[in-house]
XYZ file of C-alpha atoms in Angstrom:
84
model
C 88.082 -170.565 -10.555
C 85.637 -169.722 -13.304
C 86.717 -167.502 -16.125
C 85.352 -163.951 -16.416
C 82.907 -163.787 -19.319
C 81.604 -160.635 -20.825
C 79.526 -160.106 -23.993
C 79.159 -156.851 -25.927
C 76.039 -156.947 -27.954
C 73.081 -155.204 -29.443
C 69.776 -156.269 -28.130
C 68.144 -156.660 -31.381
C 70.973 -158.685 -32.978
C 70.175 -162.279 -33.870
C 73.703 -163.527 -33.592
C 73.987 -161.719 -30.251
C 70.948 -163.416 -28.899
C 72.338 -166.775 -30.035
C 75.551 -166.198 -28.232
C 73.634 -165.278 -25.031
C 71.383 -168.298 -25.397
C 74.387 -170.481 -25.721
C 76.057 -169.219 -22.584
C 72.890 -169.522 -20.658
C 72.343 -173.168 -21.905
C 75.875 -173.985 -20.697
C 75.100 -172.438 -17.318
C 77.835 -169.822 -17.716
C 77.672 -166.644 -15.622
C 78.385 -163.595 -17.732
C 78.219 -159.925 -17.901
C 76.212 -158.466 -20.845
C 76.649 -155.018 -22.191
C 73.885 -154.165 -24.721
C 75.246 -151.162 -26.472
C 71.789 -149.923 -27.550
C 70.362 -150.131 -24.167
C 73.330 -148.362 -22.303
C 73.005 -144.892 -20.867
C 73.873 -142.412 -23.589
C 76.770 -141.037 -21.427
C 78.374 -144.589 -21.429
C 78.118 -145.460 -25.031
C 81.425 -143.870 -26.057
C 83.356 -145.734 -23.345
C 81.671 -148.998 -24.254
C 82.643 -148.419 -28.006
C 86.173 -147.813 -26.783
C 86.278 -151.059 -25.030
C 84.817 -152.977 -27.995
C 87.372 -151.171 -30.265
C 90.198 -152.293 -28.186
C 89.078 -155.754 -28.383
C 87.829 -155.819 -31.960
C 89.068 -153.254 -34.358
C 85.941 -153.721 -36.613
C 83.622 -152.973 -33.670
C 81.258 -155.732 -34.679
C 78.781 -157.665 -32.445
C 78.849 -159.772 -30.610
C 82.261 -159.473 -29.130
C 82.746 -162.009 -26.438
C 85.471 -162.225 -23.906
C 85.990 -165.548 -21.995
C 89.057 -165.321 -19.846
C 91.659 -163.891 -22.078
C 90.064 -165.189 -25.314
C 88.291 -162.701 -27.507
C 85.648 -164.139 -29.907
C 84.225 -162.058 -32.636
C 80.749 -162.921 -33.898
C 78.667 -165.953 -33.037
C 81.118 -168.718 -33.339
C 79.605 -171.675 -31.490
C 82.608 -173.854 -31.801
C 85.017 -171.169 -30.398
C 82.631 -170.311 -27.529
C 82.247 -173.973 -26.640
C 86.000 -174.501 -26.764
C 86.666 -171.502 -24.577
C 84.099 -172.637 -22.096
C 85.441 -176.168 -22.085
C 88.924 -174.974 -21.344
C 87.943 -173.250 -18.111
């Protein structure tokens, strides 16, 4: 069974785009939550989710299965995808 993948990002963030592109290149199905494009009434709850995963609230914050990857770390993303 494929791991659930979710990326919290900002649409204008270079590192966020790199992370999304890597997931796409790998053929991974993922849910993307762009904070800056979210409805204003959902921003607080999204930030709460990010803060729970990443106390610094930095982007991208990527969840692959149970693994949380903070920032664009190609090596860690690849490793998490390979260990599916």
